[in-house]
Amino acid sequence: MNSVNIIPLYKWVYIADYIDIVIENILLQNIAMFIPFGILLPLLFKKLDSFKWVLAIVFFFSLGIELLLYSTSLFLFDIDDIIFNSLGAVIGFILLLV
């Protein structure tokens, strides 16, 4: 299964075709899975208590995961995963502030 997507939100053009897969993939696997990062990073590391640090760390962590997936025999890379992983961490950070 070779899949490389470097166009942000490209899947959203055809969302009506596979809404169940998009909801499961984006909401459950990407956003919900990274909400704890936005909460735990500032709690565990006091120097990472700003929005920009949390966003930068999660962005590069997600980028690392995607590059690892691409460099293995899977050849998977999806820019949307990085975007929604980062969004999940931002939601977690906002929940921590509230």
Tab-separated table of N, CA, C and O in Angstrom:
chain	number	residue	atom	x	y	z
A	1	MET	N	0.840	-1.183	0.000
A	1	MET	CA	0.000	0.000	0.000
A	1	MET	C	0.880	1.238	0.000
A	1	MET	O	1.477	1.577	0.996
A	2	ASN	N	1.008	1.887	-1.113
A	2	ASN	CA	1.770	3.112	-1.236
A	2	ASN	C	0.809	4.283	-1.282
A	2	ASN	O	-0.072	4.329	-2.120
A	3	SER	N	0.994	5.226	-0.372
A	3	SER	CA	0.097	6.366	-0.316
A	3	SER	C	0.870	7.585	0.176
A	3	SER	O	1.323	7.607	1.316
A	4	VAL	N	1.024	8.552	-0.685
A	4	VAL	CA	1.698	9.786	-0.327
A	4	VAL	C	0.750	10.935	-0.646
A	4	VAL	O	0.305	11.082	-1.775
A	5	ASN	N	0.432	11.725	0.374
A	5	ASN	CA	-0.441	12.884	0.199
A	5	ASN	C	0.275	14.095	0.773
A	5	ASN	O	0.440	14.205	1.982
A	6	ILE	N	0.694	15.005	-0.089
A	6	ILE	CA	1.363	16.222	0.368
A	6	ILE	C	0.507	17.463	0.133
A	6	ILE	O	0.953	18.572	0.371
A	7	ILE	N	-0.724	17.254	-0.305
A	7	ILE	CA	-1.650	18.369	-0.515
A	7	ILE	C	-2.566	18.458	0.703
A	7	ILE	O	-3.363	17.554	0.957
A	8	PRO	N	-2.461	19.528	1.487
A	8	PRO	CA	-3.276	19.630	2.703
A	8	PRO	C	-4.776	19.586	2.411
A	8	PRO	O	-5.265	20.235	1.486
A	9	LEU	N	-5.468	18.796	3.186
A	9	LEU	CA	-6.919	18.660	3.166
A	9	LEU	C	-7.464	18.216	1.811
A	9	LEU	O	-8.613	18.488	1.482
A	10	TYR	N	-6.680	17.504	1.044
A	10	TYR	CA	-7.106	17.017	-0.270
A	10	TYR	C	-8.271	16.045	-0.153
A	10	TYR	O	-9.168	16.036	-0.988
A	11	LYS	N	-8.270	15.230	0.897
A	11	LYS	CA	-9.337	14.244	1.088
A	11	LYS	C	-10.698	14.904	1.305
A	11	LYS	O	-11.721	14.313	1.015
A	12	TRP	N	-10.703	16.101	1.812
A	12	TRP	CA	-11.963	16.775	2.117
A	12	TRP	C	-12.761	17.105	0.866
A	12	TRP	O	-13.954	17.332	0.938
A	13	VAL	N	-12.121	17.130	-0.282
A	13	VAL	CA	-12.831	17.380	-1.531
A	13	VAL	C	-13.801	16.245	-1.813
A	13	VAL	O	-14.909	16.446	-2.308
A	14	TYR	N	-13.400	15.044	-1.460
A	14	TYR	CA	-14.212	13.861	-1.733
A	14	TYR	C	-14.786	13.260	-0.452
A	14	TYR	O	-14.958	12.066	-0.348
A	15	ILE	N	-15.088	14.083	0.521
A	15	ILE	CA	-15.535	13.607	1.827
A	15	ILE	C	-16.838	12.827	1.765
A	15	ILE	O	-17.038	11.901	2.526
A	16	ALA	N	-17.706	13.160	0.861
A	16	ALA	CA	-18.989	12.460	0.783
A	16	ALA	C	-18.808	11.003	0.378
A	16	ALA	O	-19.627	10.154	0.729
A	17	ASP	N	-17.731	10.694	-0.315
A	17	ASP	CA	-17.499	9.327	-0.770
A	17	ASP	C	-17.130	8.378	0.371
A	17	ASP	O	-17.464	7.209	0.335
A	18	TYR	N	-16.439	8.871	1.359
A	18	TYR	CA	-16.021	7.981	2.437
A	18	TYR	C	-16.009	8.710	3.783
A	18	TYR	O	-15.018	8.791	4.467
A	19	ILE	N	-17.154	9.207	4.173
A	19	ILE	CA	-17.301	9.975	5.411
A	19	ILE	C	-16.957	9.156	6.649
A	19	ILE	O	-16.343	9.661	7.580
A	20	ASP	N	-17.304	7.872	6.657
A	20	ASP	CA	-17.014	7.039	7.826
A	20	ASP	C	-15.516	6.892	8.041
A	20	ASP	O	-15.030	6.976	9.178
A	21	ILE	N	-14.783	6.681	6.979
A	21	ILE	CA	-13.334	6.509	7.092
A	21	ILE	C	-12.685	7.814	7.533
A	21	ILE	O	-11.797	7.813	8.379
A	22	VAL	N	-13.144	8.915	7.001
A	22	VAL	CA	-12.568	10.209	7.358
A	22	VAL	C	-12.835	10.522	8.818
A	22	VAL	O	-11.940	10.953	9.544
A	23	ILE	N	-14.054	10.291	9.284
A	23	ILE	CA	-14.381	10.570	10.685
A	23	ILE	C	-13.560	9.678	11.607
A	23	ILE	O	-12.992	10.140	12.593
A	24	GLU	N	-13.483	8.400	11.284
A	24	GLU	CA	-12.709	7.485	12.130
A	24	GLU	C	-11.235	7.862	12.126
A	24	GLU	O	-10.594	7.924	13.175
A	25	ASN	N	-10.696	8.124	10.974
A	25	ASN	CA	-9.273	8.422	10.857
A	25	ASN	C	-8.920	9.758	11.506
A	25	ASN	O	-7.996	9.841	12.301
A	26	ILE	N	-9.667	10.787	11.183
A	26	ILE	CA	-9.324	12.119	11.664
A	26	ILE	C	-9.723	12.321	13.118
A	26	ILE	O	-8.906	12.714	13.943
A	27	LEU	N	-10.967	12.054	13.433
A	27	LEU	CA	-11.431	12.339	14.783
A	27	LEU	C	-10.854	11.391	15.821
A	27	LEU	O	-10.396	11.811	16.875
A	28	LEU	N	-10.880	10.116	15.549
A	28	LEU	CA	-10.449	9.151	16.546
A	28	LEU	C	-8.953	8.936	16.564
A	28	LEU	O	-8.334	8.934	17.624
A	29	GLN	N	-8.367	8.747	15.411
A	29	GLN	CA	-6.958	8.380	15.385
A	29	GLN	C	-6.025	9.578	15.459
A	29	GLN	O	-4.953	9.467	16.049
A	30	ASN	N	-6.381	10.676	14.887
A	30	ASN	CA	-5.464	11.807	14.864
A	30	ASN	C	-5.729	12.817	15.972
A	30	ASN	O	-4.842	13.095	16.774
A	31	ILE	N	-6.907	13.357	16.010
A	31	ILE	CA	-7.190	14.415	16.982
A	31	ILE	C	-7.249	13.869	18.406
A	31	ILE	O	-6.528	14.335	19.287
A	32	ALA	N	-8.092	12.877	18.648
A	32	ALA	CA	-8.273	12.366	20.011
A	32	ALA	C	-6.991	11.773	20.576
A	32	ALA	O	-6.713	11.895	21.771
A	33	MET	N	-6.196	11.150	19.728
A	33	MET	CA	-4.985	10.513	20.202
A	33	MET	C	-3.930	11.530	20.649
A	33	MET	O	-3.093	11.240	21.497
A	34	PHE	N	-3.985	12.745	20.121
A	34	PHE	CA	-2.975	13.738	20.457
A	34	PHE	C	-3.449	14.786	21.457
A	34	PHE	O	-2.668	15.660	21.848
A	35	ILE	N	-4.685	14.718	21.888
A	35	ILE	CA	-5.150	15.636	22.939
A	35	ILE	C	-4.320	15.496	24.218
A	35	ILE	O	-3.944	16.508	24.818
A	36	PRO	N	-3.980	14.278	24.646
A	36	PRO	CA	-3.140	14.164	25.847
A	36	PRO	C	-1.771	14.845	25.715
A	36	PRO	O	-1.223	15.319	26.718
A	37	PHE	N	-1.225	14.917	24.520
A	37	PHE	CA	0.051	15.616	24.346
A	37	PHE	C	-0.084	17.081	24.728
A	37	PHE	O	0.794	17.642	25.376
A	38	GLY	N	-1.167	17.710	24.315
A	38	GLY	CA	-1.378	19.119	24.634
A	38	GLY	C	-1.600	19.365	26.110
A	38	GLY	O	-1.358	20.460	26.602
A	39	ILE	N	-2.050	18.342	26.806
A	39	ILE	CA	-2.264	18.464	28.255
A	39	ILE	C	-1.005	18.102	29.026
A	39	ILE	O	-0.596	18.812	29.950
A	40	LEU	N	-0.382	17.000	28.660
A	40	LEU	CA	0.732	16.481	29.446
A	40	LEU	C	2.055	17.209	29.232
A	40	LEU	O	2.851	17.314	30.168
A	41	LEU	N	2.326	17.677	28.029
A	41	LEU	CA	3.600	18.370	27.801
A	41	LEU	C	3.790	19.557	28.747
A	41	LEU	O	4.837	19.662	29.393
A	42	PRO	N	2.820	20.464	28.872
A	42	PRO	CA	3.019	21.586	29.808
A	42	PRO	C	3.035	21.150	31.279
A	42	PRO	O	3.693	21.783	32.094
A	43	LEU	N	2.317	20.079	31.597
A	43	LEU	CA	2.299	19.621	32.993
A	43	LEU	C	3.605	18.938	33.391
A	43	LEU	O	4.080	19.112	34.514
A	44	LEU	N	4.166	18.175	32.487
A	44	LEU	CA	5.389	17.428	32.799
A	44	LEU	C	6.653	18.257	32.636
A	44	LEU	O	7.641	18.044	33.339
A	45	PHE	N	6.644	19.186	31.717
A	45	PHE	CA	7.819	20.002	31.435
A	45	PHE	C	7.434	21.470	31.540
A	45	PHE	O	6.783	22.017	30.662
A	46	LYS	N	7.845	22.109	32.617
A	46	LYS	CA	7.424	23.494	32.900
A	46	LYS	C	7.893	24.488	31.836
A	46	LYS	O	7.263	25.510	31.617
A	47	LYS	N	8.993	24.178	31.142
A	47	LYS	CA	9.471	25.092	30.105
A	47	LYS	C	8.615	25.032	28.842
A	47	LYS	O	8.731	25.865	27.965
A	48	LEU	N	7.769	24.033	28.755
A	48	LEU	CA	6.924	23.862	27.568
A	48	LEU	C	5.491	24.308	27.837
A	48	LEU	O	4.538	23.713	27.371
A	49	ASP	N	5.343	25.370	28.599
A	49	ASP	CA	4.006	25.797	29.003
A	49	ASP	C	3.388	26.845	28.079
A	49	ASP	O	2.368	27.428	28.396
A	50	SER	N	3.981	27.048	26.904
A	50	SER	CA	3.391	28.017	25.981
A	50	SER	C	2.820	27.296	24.769
A	50	SER	O	3.226	26.197	24.411
A	51	PHE	N	1.887	27.963	24.143
A	51	PHE	CA	1.200	27.415	22.976
A	51	PHE	C	2.180	27.079	21.861
A	51	PHE	O	2.096	26.020	21.248
A	52	LYS	N	3.113	27.969	21.605
A	52	LYS	CA	4.036	27.758	20.489
A	52	LYS	C	4.944	26.551	20.713
A	52	LYS	O	5.258	25.834	19.771
A	53	TRP	N	5.348	26.300	21.963
A	53	TRP	CA	6.184	25.130	22.236
A	53	TRP	C	5.423	23.836	22.041
A	53	TRP	O	5.930	22.875	21.457
A	54	VAL	N	4.220	23.790	22.547
A	54	VAL	CA	3.407	22.577	22.398
A	54	VAL	C	3.142	22.305	20.921
A	54	VAL	O	3.312	21.175	20.443
A	55	LEU	N	2.764	23.331	20.189
A	55	LEU	CA	2.489	23.169	18.762
A	55	LEU	C	3.742	22.728	18.000
A	55	LEU	O	3.682	21.815	17.171
A	56	ALA	N	4.870	23.334	18.284
A	56	ALA	CA	6.109	22.992	17.576
A	56	ALA	C	6.542	21.559	17.872
A	56	ALA	O	6.911	20.812	16.956
A	57	ILE	N	6.489	21.149	19.122
A	57	ILE	CA	6.916	19.797	19.488
A	57	ILE	C	6.012	18.748	18.861
A	57	ILE	O	6.481	17.755	18.295
A	58	VAL	N	4.721	18.958	18.945
A	58	VAL	CA	3.791	17.985	18.359
A	58	VAL	C	3.900	17.972	16.841
A	58	VAL	O	3.849	16.902	16.218
A	59	PHE	N	4.086	19.113	16.232
A	59	PHE	CA	4.250	19.167	14.783
A	59	PHE	C	5.460	18.341	14.347
A	59	PHE	O	5.364	17.495	13.450
A	60	PHE	N	6.596	18.567	14.986
A	60	PHE	CA	7.799	17.841	14.586
A	60	PHE	C	7.747	16.370	14.987
A	60	PHE	O	8.305	15.521	14.291
A	61	PHE	N	7.084	16.057	16.081
A	61	PHE	CA	6.891	14.660	16.463
A	61	PHE	C	6.036	13.947	15.411
A	61	PHE	O	6.365	12.840	14.975
A	62	SER	N	4.959	14.584	14.989
A	62	SER	CA	4.089	14.011	13.957
A	62	SER	C	4.821	13.897	12.623
A	62	SER	O	4.674	12.900	11.908
A	63	LEU	N	5.600	14.906	12.291
A	63	LEU	CA	6.400	14.855	11.070
A	63	LEU	C	7.375	13.687	11.119
A	63	LEU	O	7.555	12.961	10.130
A	64	GLY	N	7.973	13.466	12.275
A	64	GLY	CA	8.880	12.335	12.443
A	64	GLY	C	8.177	10.999	12.246
A	64	GLY	O	8.725	10.089	11.609
A	65	ILE	N	6.976	10.884	12.771
A	65	ILE	CA	6.201	9.655	12.588
A	65	ILE	C	5.913	9.435	11.106
A	65	ILE	O	6.081	8.323	10.586
A	66	GLU	N	5.478	10.475	10.422
A	66	GLU	CA	5.149	10.349	9.004
A	66	GLU	C	6.388	10.019	8.171
A	66	GLU	O	6.325	9.202	7.250
A	67	LEU	N	7.516	10.633	8.489
A	67	LEU	CA	8.741	10.328	7.757
A	67	LEU	C	9.208	8.902	8.029
A	67	LEU	O	9.731	8.232	7.136
A	68	LEU	N	9.005	8.432	9.247
A	68	LEU	CA	9.338	7.046	9.575
A	68	LEU	C	8.447	6.081	8.793
A	68	LEU	O	8.935	5.078	8.250
A	69	LEU	N	7.172	6.386	8.725
A	69	LEU	CA	6.265	5.550	7.937
A	69	LEU	C	6.650	5.544	6.463
A	69	LEU	O	6.581	4.511	5.798
A	70	TYR	N	7.071	6.685	5.964
A	70	TYR	CA	7.456	6.756	4.557
A	70	TYR	C	8.769	6.012	4.297
A	70	TYR	O	8.927	5.372	3.264
A	71	SER	N	9.688	6.118	5.226
A	71	SER	CA	11.001	5.519	4.998
A	71	SER	C	10.998	4.001	5.164
A	71	SER	O	11.926	3.337	4.717
A	72	THR	N	9.979	3.464	5.788
A	72	THR	CA	9.867	2.016	5.879
A	72	THR	C	9.276	1.492	4.579
A	72	THR	O	9.027	2.235	3.649
A	73	SER	N	9.034	0.232	4.540
A	73	SER	CA	8.500	-0.360	3.309
A	73	SER	C	7.034	-0.004	3.082
A	73	SER	O	6.471	-0.358	2.054
A	74	LEU	N	6.403	0.700	4.026
A	74	LEU	CA	4.996	1.064	3.879
A	74	LEU	C	4.790	2.200	2.879
A	74	LEU	O	3.772	2.282	2.215
A	75	PHE	N	5.741	3.109	2.785
A	75	PHE	CA	5.653	4.278	1.909
A	75	PHE	C	4.359	5.053	2.137
A	75	PHE	O	3.645	5.394	1.204
A	76	LEU	N	4.051	5.330	3.401
A	76	LEU	CA	2.868	6.108	3.755
A	76	LEU	C	3.300	7.488	4.239
A	76	LEU	O	4.206	7.612	5.056
A	77	PHE	N	2.660	8.508	3.750
A	77	PHE	CA	2.888	9.870	4.220
A	77	PHE	C	1.627	10.663	3.932
A	77	PHE	O	1.138	10.679	2.807
A	78	ASP	N	1.099	11.326	4.963
A	78	ASP	CA	-0.111	12.121	4.780
A	78	ASP	C	0.028	13.410	5.579
A	78	ASP	O	0.118	13.382	6.813
A	79	ILE	N	0.056	14.510	4.886
A	79	ILE	CA	0.188	15.814	5.531
A	79	ILE	C	-1.005	16.105	6.443
A	79	ILE	O	-0.877	16.794	7.451
A	80	ASP	N	-2.167	15.540	6.107
A	80	ASP	CA	-3.353	15.736	6.947
A	80	ASP	C	-3.155	15.160	8.339
A	80	ASP	O	-3.664	15.719	9.321
A	81	ASP	N	-2.419	14.070	8.452
A	81	ASP	CA	-2.148	13.496	9.761
A	81	ASP	C	-1.379	14.480	10.638
A	81	ASP	O	-1.675	14.647	11.819
A	82	ILE	N	-0.403	15.158	10.050
A	82	ILE	CA	0.373	16.137	10.810
A	82	ILE	C	-0.522	17.293	11.240
A	82	ILE	O	-0.466	17.746	12.395
A	83	ILE	N	-1.368	17.761	10.351
A	83	ILE	CA	-2.267	18.876	10.666
A	83	ILE	C	-3.220	18.498	11.794
A	83	ILE	O	-3.375	19.245	12.770
A	84	PHE	N	-3.861	17.327	11.686
A	84	PHE	CA	-4.852	16.962	12.687
A	84	PHE	C	-4.233	16.482	13.994
A	84	PHE	O	-4.837	16.637	15.058
A	85	ASN	N	-3.031	15.913	13.950
A	85	ASN	CA	-2.327	15.601	15.197
A	85	ASN	C	-2.024	16.896	15.951
A	85	ASN	O	-2.213	16.987	17.169
A	86	SER	N	-1.554	17.899	15.222
A	86	SER	CA	-1.260	19.192	15.843
A	86	SER	C	-2.536	19.837	16.378
A	86	SER	O	-2.530	20.425	17.470
A	87	LEU	N	-3.632	19.708	15.644
A	87	LEU	CA	-4.915	20.241	16.115
A	87	LEU	C	-5.342	19.555	17.412
A	87	LEU	O	-5.840	20.209	18.335
A	88	GLY	N	-5.133	18.256	17.503
A	88	GLY	CA	-5.467	17.530	18.728
A	88	GLY	C	-4.678	18.050	19.919
A	88	GLY	O	-5.220	18.245	21.008
A	89	ALA	N	-3.389	18.311	19.719
A	89	ALA	CA	-2.570	18.852	20.809
A	89	ALA	C	-3.021	20.254	21.192
A	89	ALA	O	-3.033	20.612	22.373
A	90	VAL	N	-3.401	21.056	20.202
A	90	VAL	CA	-3.902	22.412	20.489
A	90	VAL	C	-5.184	22.335	21.306
A	90	VAL	O	-5.367	23.083	22.274
A	91	ILE	N	-6.076	21.421	20.958
A	91	ILE	CA	-7.310	21.239	21.733
A	91	ILE	C	-6.978	20.834	23.162
A	91	ILE	O	-7.562	21.343	24.116
A	92	GLY	N	-6.025	19.922	23.321
A	92	GLY	CA	-5.604	19.520	24.663
A	92	GLY	C	-5.038	20.677	25.454
A	92	GLY	O	-5.318	20.839	26.643
A	93	PHE	N	-4.220	21.517	24.798
A	93	PHE	CA	-3.653	22.678	25.475
A	93	PHE	C	-4.735	23.663	25.894
A	93	PHE	O	-4.698	24.200	27.006
A	94	ILE	N	-5.719	23.864	25.036
A	94	ILE	CA	-6.827	24.754	25.379
A	94	ILE	C	-7.639	24.176	26.544
A	94	ILE	O	-8.051	24.918	27.448
A	95	LEU	N	-7.856	22.871	26.534
A	95	LEU	CA	-8.564	22.234	27.654
A	95	LEU	C	-7.802	22.399	28.956
A	95	LEU	O	-8.407	22.556	30.025
A	96	LEU	N	-6.489	22.367	28.879
A	96	LEU	CA	-5.672	22.569	30.084
A	96	LEU	C	-5.827	23.988	30.613
A	96	LEU	O	-5.865	24.190	31.834
A	97	LEU	N	-5.955	24.953	29.731
A	97	LEU	CA	-6.063	26.349	30.157
A	97	LEU	C	-7.440	26.662	30.752
A	97	LEU	O	-7.565	27.590	31.551
A	98	VAL	N	-8.449	25.898	30.353
A	98	VAL	CA	-9.817	26.184	30.801
A	98	VAL	C	-10.046	25.672	32.165
A	98	VAL	O	-9.708	25.392	33.056
